[in-house]
Coordinates of C-alpha atoms and ligand atoms in Angstrom, one line a residue:
X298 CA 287.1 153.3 -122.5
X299 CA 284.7 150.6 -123.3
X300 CA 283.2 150.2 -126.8
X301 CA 280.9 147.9 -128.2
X302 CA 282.2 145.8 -131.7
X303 CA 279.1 144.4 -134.1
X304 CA 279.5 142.7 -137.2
X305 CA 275.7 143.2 -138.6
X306 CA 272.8 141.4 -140.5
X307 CA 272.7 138.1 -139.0
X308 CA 269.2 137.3 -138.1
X309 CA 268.2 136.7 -134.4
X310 CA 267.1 133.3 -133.7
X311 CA 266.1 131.6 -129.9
X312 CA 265.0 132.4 -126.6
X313 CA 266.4 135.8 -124.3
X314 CA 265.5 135.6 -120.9
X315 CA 264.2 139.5 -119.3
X316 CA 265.5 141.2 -116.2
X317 CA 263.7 143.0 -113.5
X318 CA 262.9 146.3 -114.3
X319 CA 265.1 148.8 -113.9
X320 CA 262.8 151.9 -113.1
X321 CA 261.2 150.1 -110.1
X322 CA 264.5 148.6 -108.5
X323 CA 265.8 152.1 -108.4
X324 CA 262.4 153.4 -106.8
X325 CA 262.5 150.3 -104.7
X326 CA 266.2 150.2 -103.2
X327 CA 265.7 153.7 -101.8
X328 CA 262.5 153.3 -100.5
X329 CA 264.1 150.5 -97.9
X330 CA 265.6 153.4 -95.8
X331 CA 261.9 153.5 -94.8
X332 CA 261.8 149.6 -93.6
X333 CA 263.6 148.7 -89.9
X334 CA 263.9 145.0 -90.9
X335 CA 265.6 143.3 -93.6
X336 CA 263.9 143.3 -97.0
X337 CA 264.9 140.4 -99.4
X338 CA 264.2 141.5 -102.9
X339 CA 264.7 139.1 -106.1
X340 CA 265.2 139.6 -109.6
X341 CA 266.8 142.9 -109.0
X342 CA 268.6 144.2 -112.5
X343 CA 272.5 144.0 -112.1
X344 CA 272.7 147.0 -113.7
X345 CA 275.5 150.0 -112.8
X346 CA 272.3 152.1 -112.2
X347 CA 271.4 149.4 -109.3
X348 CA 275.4 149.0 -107.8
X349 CA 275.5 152.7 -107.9
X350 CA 272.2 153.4 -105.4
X351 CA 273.7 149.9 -103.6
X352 CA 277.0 152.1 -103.2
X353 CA 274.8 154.5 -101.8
X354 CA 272.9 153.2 -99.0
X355 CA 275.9 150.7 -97.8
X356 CA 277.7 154.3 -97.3
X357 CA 274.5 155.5 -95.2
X358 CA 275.4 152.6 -92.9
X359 CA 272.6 149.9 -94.7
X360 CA 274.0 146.5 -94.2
X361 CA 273.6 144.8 -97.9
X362 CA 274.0 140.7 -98.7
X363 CA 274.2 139.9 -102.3
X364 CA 272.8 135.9 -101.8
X365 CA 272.9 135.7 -105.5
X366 CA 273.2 137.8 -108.6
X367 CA 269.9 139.3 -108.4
X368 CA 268.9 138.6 -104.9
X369 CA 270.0 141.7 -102.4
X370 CA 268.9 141.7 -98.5
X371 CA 269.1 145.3 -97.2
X372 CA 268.7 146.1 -93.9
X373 CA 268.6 149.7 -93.3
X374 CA 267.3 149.9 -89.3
X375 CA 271.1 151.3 -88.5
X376 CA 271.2 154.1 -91.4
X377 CA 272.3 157.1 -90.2
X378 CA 270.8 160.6 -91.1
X379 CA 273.6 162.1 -93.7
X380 CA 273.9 163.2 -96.1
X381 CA 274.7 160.8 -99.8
X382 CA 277.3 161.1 -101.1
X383 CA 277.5 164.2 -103.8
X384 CA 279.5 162.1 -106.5
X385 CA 277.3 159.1 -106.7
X386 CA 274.0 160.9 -106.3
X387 CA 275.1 163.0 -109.1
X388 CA 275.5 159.9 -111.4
X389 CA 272.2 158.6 -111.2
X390 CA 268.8 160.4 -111.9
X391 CA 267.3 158.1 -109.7
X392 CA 268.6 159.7 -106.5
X393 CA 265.7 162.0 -105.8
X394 CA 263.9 159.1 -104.3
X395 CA 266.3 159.6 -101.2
X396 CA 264.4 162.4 -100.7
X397 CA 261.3 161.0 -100.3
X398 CA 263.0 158.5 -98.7
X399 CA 264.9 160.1 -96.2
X400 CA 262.4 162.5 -95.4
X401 CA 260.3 160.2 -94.4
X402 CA 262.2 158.6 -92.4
X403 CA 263.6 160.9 -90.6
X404 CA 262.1 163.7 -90.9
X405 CA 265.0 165.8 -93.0
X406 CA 266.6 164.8 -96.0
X407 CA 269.6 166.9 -97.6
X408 CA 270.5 165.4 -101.4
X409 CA 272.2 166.6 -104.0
X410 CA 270.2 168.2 -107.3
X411 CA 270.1 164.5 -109.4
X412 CA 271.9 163.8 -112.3
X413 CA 271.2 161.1 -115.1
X414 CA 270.7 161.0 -119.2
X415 CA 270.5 164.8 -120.6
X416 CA 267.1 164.8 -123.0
X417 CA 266.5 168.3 -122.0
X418 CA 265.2 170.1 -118.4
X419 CA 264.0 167.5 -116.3
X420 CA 262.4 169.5 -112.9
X421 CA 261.5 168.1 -109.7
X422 CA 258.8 170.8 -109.0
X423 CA 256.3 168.1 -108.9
X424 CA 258.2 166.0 -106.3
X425 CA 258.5 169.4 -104.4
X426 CA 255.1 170.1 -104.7
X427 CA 254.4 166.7 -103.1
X428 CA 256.3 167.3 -100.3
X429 CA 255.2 171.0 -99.5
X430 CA 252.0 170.0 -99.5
X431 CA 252.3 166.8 -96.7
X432 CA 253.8 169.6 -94.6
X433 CA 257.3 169.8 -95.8
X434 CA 259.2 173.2 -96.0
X435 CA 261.7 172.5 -99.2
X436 CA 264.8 174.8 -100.1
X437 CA 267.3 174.4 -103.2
X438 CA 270.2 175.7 -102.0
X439 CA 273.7 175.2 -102.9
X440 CA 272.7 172.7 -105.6
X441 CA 271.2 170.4 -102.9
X442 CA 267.7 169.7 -102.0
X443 CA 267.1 170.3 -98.4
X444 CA 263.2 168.7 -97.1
X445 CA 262.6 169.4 -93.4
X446 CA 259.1 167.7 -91.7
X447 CA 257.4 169.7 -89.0
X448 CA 258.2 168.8 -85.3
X449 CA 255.1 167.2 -85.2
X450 CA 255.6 165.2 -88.8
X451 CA 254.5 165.2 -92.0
X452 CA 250.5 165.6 -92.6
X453 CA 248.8 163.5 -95.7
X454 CA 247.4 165.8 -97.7
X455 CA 245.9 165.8 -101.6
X456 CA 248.1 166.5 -104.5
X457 CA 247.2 167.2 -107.6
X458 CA 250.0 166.5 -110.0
X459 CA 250.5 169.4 -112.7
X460 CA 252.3 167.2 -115.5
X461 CA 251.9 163.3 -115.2
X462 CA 255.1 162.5 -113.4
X463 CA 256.6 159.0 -112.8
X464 CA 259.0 160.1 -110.6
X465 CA 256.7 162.9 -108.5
X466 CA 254.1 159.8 -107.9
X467 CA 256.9 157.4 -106.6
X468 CA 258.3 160.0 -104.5
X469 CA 255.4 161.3 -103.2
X470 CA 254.2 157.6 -102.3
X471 CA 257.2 157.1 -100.6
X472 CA 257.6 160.3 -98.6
X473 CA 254.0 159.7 -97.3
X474 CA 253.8 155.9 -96.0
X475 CA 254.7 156.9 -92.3
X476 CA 252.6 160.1 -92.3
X477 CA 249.9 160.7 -90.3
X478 CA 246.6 160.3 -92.1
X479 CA 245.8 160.1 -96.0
X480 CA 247.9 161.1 -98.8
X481 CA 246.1 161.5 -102.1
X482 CA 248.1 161.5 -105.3
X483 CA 245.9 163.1 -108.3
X484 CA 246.6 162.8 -111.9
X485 CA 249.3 160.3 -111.1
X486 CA 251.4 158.1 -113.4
X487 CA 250.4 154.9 -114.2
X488 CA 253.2 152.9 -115.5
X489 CA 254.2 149.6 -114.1
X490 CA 256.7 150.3 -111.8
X491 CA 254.4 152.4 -109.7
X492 CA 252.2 149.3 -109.3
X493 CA 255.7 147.6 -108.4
X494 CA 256.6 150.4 -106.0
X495 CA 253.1 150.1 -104.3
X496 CA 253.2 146.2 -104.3
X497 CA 256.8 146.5 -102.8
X498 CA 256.0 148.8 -99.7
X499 CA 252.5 147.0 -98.9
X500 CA 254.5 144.0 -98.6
X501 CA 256.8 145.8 -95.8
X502 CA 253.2 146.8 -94.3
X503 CA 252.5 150.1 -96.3
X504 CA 248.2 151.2 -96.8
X505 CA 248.4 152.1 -100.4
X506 CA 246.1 151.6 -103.0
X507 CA 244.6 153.2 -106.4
X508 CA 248.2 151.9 -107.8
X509 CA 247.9 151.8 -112.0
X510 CA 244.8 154.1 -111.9
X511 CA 245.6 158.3 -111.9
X512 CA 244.4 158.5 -108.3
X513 CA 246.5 156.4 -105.6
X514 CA 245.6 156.3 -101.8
X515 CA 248.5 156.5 -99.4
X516 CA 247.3 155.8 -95.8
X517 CA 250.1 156.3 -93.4
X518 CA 251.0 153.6 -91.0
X519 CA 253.4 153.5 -88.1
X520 CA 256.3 151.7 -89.5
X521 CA 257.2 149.3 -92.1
X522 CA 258.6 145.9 -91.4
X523 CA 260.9 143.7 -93.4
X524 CA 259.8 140.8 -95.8
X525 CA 260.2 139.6 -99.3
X526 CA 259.3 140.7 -102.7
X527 CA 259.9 139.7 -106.2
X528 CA 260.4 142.9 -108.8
X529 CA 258.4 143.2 -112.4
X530 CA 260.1 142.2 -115.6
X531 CA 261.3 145.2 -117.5
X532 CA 258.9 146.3 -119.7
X533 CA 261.5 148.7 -121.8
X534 CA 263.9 145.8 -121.9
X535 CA 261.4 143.2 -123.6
X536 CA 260.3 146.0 -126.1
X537 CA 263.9 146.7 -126.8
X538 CA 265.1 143.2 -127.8
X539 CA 261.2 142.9 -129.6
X540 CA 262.8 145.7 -131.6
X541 CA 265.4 144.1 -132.4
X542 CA 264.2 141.2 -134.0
X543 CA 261.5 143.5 -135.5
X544 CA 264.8 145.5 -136.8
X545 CA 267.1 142.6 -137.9
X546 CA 264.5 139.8 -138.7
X547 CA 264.5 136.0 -136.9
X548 CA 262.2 134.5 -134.6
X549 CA 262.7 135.0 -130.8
X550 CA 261.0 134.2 -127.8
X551 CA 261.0 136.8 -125.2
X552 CA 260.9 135.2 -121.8
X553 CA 259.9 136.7 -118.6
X554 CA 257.8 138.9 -119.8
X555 CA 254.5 140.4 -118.5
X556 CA 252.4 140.7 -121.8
X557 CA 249.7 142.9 -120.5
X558 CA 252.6 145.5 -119.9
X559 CA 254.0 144.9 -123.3
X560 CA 250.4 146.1 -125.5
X561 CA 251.4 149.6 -126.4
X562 CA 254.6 148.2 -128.2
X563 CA 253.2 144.7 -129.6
X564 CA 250.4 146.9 -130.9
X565 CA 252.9 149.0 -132.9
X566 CA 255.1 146.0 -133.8
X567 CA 252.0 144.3 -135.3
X568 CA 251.0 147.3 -137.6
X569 CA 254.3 146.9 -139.0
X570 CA 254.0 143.4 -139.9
X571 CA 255.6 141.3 -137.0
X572 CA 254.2 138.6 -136.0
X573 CA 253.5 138.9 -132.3
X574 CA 252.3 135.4 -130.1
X575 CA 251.4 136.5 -126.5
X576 CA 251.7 133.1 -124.1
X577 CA 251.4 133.5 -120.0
X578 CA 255.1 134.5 -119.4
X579 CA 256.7 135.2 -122.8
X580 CA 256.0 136.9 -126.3
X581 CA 257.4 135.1 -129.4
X582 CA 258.7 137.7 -132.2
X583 CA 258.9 136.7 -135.6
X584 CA 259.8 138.9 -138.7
X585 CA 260.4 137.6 -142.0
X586 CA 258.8 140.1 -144.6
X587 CA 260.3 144.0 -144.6
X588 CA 258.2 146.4 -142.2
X589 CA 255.7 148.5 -143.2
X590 CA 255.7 152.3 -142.2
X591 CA 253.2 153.4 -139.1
X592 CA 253.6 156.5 -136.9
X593 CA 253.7 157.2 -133.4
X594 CA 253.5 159.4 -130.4
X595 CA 255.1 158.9 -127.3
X596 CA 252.7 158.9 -123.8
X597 CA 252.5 158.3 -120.3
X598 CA 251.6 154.8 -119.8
X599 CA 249.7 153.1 -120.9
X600 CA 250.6 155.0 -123.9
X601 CA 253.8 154.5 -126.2
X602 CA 256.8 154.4 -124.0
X603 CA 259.5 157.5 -124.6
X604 CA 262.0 155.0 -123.7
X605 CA 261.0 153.3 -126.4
X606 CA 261.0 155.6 -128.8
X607 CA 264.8 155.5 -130.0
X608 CA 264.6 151.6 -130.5
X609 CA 261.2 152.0 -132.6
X610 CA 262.5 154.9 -134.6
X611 CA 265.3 152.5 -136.0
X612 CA 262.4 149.9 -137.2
X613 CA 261.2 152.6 -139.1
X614 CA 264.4 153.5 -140.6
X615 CA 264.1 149.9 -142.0
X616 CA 260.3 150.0 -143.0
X617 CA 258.7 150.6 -146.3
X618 CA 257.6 154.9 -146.4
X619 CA 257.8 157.2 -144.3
X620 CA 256.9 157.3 -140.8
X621 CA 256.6 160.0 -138.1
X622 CA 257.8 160.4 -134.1
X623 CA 256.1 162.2 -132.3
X624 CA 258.3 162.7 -128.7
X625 CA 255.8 164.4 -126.6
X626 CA 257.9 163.9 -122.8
X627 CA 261.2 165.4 -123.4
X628 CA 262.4 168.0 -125.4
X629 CA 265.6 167.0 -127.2
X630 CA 265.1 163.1 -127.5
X631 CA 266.2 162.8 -130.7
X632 CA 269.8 163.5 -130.4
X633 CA 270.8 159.8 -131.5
X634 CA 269.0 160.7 -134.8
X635 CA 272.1 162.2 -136.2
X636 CA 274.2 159.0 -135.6
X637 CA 271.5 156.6 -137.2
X638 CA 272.3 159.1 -140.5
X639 CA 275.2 158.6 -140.5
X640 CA 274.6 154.7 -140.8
X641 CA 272.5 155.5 -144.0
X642 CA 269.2 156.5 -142.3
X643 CA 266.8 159.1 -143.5
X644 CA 265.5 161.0 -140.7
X645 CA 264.7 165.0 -140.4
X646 CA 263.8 166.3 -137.4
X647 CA 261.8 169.3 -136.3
X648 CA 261.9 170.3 -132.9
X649 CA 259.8 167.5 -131.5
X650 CA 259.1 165.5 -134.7
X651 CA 260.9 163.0 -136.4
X652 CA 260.0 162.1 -140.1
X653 CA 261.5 159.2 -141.4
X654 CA 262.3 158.1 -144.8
X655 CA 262.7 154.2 -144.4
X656 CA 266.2 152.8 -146.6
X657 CA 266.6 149.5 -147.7
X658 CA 269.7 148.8 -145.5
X659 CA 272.0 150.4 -142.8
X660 CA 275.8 150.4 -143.2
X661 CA 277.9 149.7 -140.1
X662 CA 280.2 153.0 -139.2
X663 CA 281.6 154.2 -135.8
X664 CA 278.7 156.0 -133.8
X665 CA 278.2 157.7 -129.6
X666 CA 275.7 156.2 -127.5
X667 CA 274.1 159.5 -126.2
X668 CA 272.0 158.1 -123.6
X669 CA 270.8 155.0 -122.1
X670 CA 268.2 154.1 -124.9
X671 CA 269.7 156.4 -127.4
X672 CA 272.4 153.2 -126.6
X673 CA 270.2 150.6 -127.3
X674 CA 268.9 151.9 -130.7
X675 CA 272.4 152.2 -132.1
X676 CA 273.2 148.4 -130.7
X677 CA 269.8 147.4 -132.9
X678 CA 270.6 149.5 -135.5
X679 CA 274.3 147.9 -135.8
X680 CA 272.8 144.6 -135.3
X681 CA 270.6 145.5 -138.5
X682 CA 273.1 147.1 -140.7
X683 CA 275.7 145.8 -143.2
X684 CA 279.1 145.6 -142.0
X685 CA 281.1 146.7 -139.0
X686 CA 279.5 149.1 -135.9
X687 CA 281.0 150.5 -133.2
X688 CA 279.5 152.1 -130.4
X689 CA 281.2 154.3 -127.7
X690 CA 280.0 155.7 -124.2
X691 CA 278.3 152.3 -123.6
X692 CA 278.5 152.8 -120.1
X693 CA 275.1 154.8 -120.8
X694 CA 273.9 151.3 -122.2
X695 CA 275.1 149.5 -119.1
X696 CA 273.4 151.8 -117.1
X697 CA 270.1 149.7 -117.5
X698 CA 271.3 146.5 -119.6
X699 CA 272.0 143.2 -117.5
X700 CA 274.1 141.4 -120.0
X701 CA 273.3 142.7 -123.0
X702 CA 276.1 141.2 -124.6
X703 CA 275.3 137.8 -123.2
X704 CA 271.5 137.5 -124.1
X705 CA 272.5 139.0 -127.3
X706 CA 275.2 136.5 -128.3
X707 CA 272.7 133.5 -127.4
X708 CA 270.2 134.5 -130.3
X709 CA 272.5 134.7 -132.8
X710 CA 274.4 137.9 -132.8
X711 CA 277.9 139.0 -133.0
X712 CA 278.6 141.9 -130.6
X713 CA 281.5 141.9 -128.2
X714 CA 282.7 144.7 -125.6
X715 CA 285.6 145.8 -125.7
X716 CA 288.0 147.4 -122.9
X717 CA 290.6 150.0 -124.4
X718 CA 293.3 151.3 -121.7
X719 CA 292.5 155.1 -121.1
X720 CA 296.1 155.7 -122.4
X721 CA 295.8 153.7 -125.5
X722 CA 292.6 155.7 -126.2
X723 CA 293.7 158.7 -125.6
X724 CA 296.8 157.9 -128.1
X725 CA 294.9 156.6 -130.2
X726 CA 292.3 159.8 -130.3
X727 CA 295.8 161.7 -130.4
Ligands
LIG1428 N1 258.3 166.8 -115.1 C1 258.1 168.1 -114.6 N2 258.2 168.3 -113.3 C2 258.6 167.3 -112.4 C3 258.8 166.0 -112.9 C4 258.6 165.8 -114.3 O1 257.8 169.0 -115.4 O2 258.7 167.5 -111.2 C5 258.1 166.6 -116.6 C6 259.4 166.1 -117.2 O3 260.2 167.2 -117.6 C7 258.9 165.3 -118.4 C8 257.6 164.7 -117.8 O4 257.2 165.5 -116.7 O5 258.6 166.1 -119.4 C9 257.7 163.2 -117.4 O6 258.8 163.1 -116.5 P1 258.8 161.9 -115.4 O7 258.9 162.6 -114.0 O8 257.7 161.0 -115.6 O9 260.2 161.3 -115.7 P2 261.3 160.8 -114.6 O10 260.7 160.4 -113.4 O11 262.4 161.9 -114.6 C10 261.2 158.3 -115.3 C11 262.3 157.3 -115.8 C12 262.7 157.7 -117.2 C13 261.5 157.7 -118.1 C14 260.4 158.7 -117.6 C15 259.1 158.6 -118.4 C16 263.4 156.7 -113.8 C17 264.6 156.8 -112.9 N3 263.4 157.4 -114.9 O12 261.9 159.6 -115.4 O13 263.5 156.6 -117.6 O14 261.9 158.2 -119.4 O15 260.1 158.3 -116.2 O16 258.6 157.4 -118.4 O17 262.4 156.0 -113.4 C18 265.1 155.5 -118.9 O18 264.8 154.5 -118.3 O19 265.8 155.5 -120.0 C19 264.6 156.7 -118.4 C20 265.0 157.9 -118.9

């Protein structure tokens, strides 16, 4: 069992350095089973999320170089057609883009139903729909998800997405690169790692475009060839250690960062009375007064990010009034709520609303990392509060952290992880 140790309200001061995003590496790793060549791809998150899919594909038969921490080569020209491997695709939601993936390359895919952070039913009918409609016939059956081309290959066709999906638009970009004729995606998401995605397979010799607008343009080509391409800071990353300082107080400079993605969240940050300095690669955080209330509603980009919403909520739990959440993508998002009360928060929630009562200080106690961002909060939160935190499940964190612990410890702030022998936790839960 590993648990995270933080001795609270010490102010963050000095520079953290951002990793590549984490939702388009896990697009972009399975979308090289469409690429007979090597692809080199930098600044990919060492995250478990990433090692997992790696695990994945090198059991497919990919043959995968690490040349440096976040520089992979995968060559995938000798994958087989088989199936993934049930007990890693289950671990990660990311896993549906083998479907896309695999269908498209060969014509058939058979994966597992994914798994990932539980915020509530999380369908795939709009990958599905996708599929069916570029000529696939699609079956659940036995808890897998079996995609089958006609003999004479997949057709491009227009889709007209039903909800505003990041994952449908992905999947459907990648399951229609080597398609004959157009695919058009409607109503598609617009976040930044679709541009990524896009950017990544034109690179290998894709025809998309309309990427980051609600209409993309997939025209299919023959084959993809190898090449090299650099992925996206994380966007949810920068916001989260922007939180943080917004949270804790200090002054911080956020390195690595693409601004432009960053607006939504600077925007919010600012109406509560941080001092935000946008430069060409970098944002500069600075929070010395206490925060003022705002509200806010989680949207598709480029709207307030839900993965954001944990780490805001805990700025509010720290601001002057009352603010409101509004979560308005998943149903049961608020889960880590109940933990931040128990810190000394004020928060009620209703169904999908979250009002919060904003308290002078947080005290440190032992709290659950429910999910990956759920995670983050309760790190910012026991970087804020008075005394001891400890956080368990923090492989939820780790998940889509590089080095948390690391970048943290450099500006200023005591955390360390912790291993505890299963036996010794288990006597000790005894
Ligand atoms: N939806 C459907 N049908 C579908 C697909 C989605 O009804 O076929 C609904 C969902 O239930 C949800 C909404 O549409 O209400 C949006 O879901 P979306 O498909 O955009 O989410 P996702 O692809 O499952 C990705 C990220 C999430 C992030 C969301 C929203 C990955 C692997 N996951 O999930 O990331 O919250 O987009 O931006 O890219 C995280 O990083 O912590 C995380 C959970």
């Amino acid at each position: 069992m590993v648990k995270y140790i933080i001795n609270g309200a010490k102010p963050l001061q000095g520079t953290v350095c951002i990793s590549g995003a984490k939702n388009a590496a896990v697009g972009i790793l399975p979308a090289t089973l469409l690429v007979k060549g090597t692809c080199r791809i930098e600044n990919v998150p060492d995250i478990s999320d990433v090692r997992l899919l790696l695990q994945i594909l090198d059991e497919m038969g990919a043959v995968i170089r690490r040349l440096s921490p976040n520089t992979i080569e995968i060559d995938c020209s000798h994958v087989r057609d088989s199936v993934a491997p049930i007990e890693l695709v289950r671990r990660i939601r990311a896993s549906y883009y083998l479907i896309g993936a695999q269908l498209g390359r060969f014509g058939h895919a058979k994966v597992a139903l994914p798994g990932g952070c539980n915020f509530g039913a999380r369908p795939i009918d709009q990958h599905i729909k996708g599929f069916e409609a570029i000529g696939a016939m699609v079956e659940l059956t036995g808890g897998y998800v079996v995609a089958t081309a006609p003999a004479d290959g997949l057709q491009g066709a227009r889709v007209n997405l039903d909800v505003v999906s990041v994952g449908a638009t992905m999947n459907i970009m990648i399951g229609a690169v080597l398609a004959h004729g157009t695919t058009i995606i409607e109503n598609a998401a617009k976040e930044p790692h679709i541009v990524d995605l896009a950017n990544f397979l034109n690179a290998m010799g894709a025809k998309i475009s309309g990427a980051g607008t609600d209409l993309i343009r997939v025209r299919g080509v023959r084959a993809l060839h190898g090449g090299s391409y650099a992925i996206i800071p994380d966007q949810i990353e920068a916001g989260t250690y922007m939180a943080a300082v917004a949270a804790v107080g200090g002054d911080v400079l956020v390195q690595n960062v693409i601004p432009k993605h960053m607006d939504c969240i600077s925007a919010k940050l600012r109406e509560m009375g941080v001092k935000i300095t946008e430069y060409d690669e970098a944002i500069r955080v600075t929070r010395t007064a206490r925060l003022r209330r705002a509200n806010v509603k989680t949207m598709p980009y480029p709207g307030f990010p839900t993965d954001m919403q944990p780490q805001i909520a805990v700025c509010m739990s720290l601001a002057r009034g009352t603010s409101i959440v509004t979560e308005s993508i998943y149903d049961t998002r608020f889960r880590y709520c109940a933990e931040l009360n128990r810190m000394g928060a004020a928060i009620q929630v209703d169904t999908k609303v979250a009002v919060i009562d904003g308290v002078e200080q947080l005290h440190g106690c032992d709290v659950k990392a429910f999910d990956l961002r759920a995670g983050a909060a309760m790190v910012i939160a026991g970087l804020a509060a008075q005394g001891t935190t400890v956080i368990e499940d923090v492989h939820f964190i780790e998940r889509g952290y590089e080095n948390m612990i690391e970048k943290l410890t450099a500006i200023g702030a005591d955390i360390r992880r912790v291993e505890i022998p299963e036996t010794a936790a288990v006597r000790t839960a005894g």
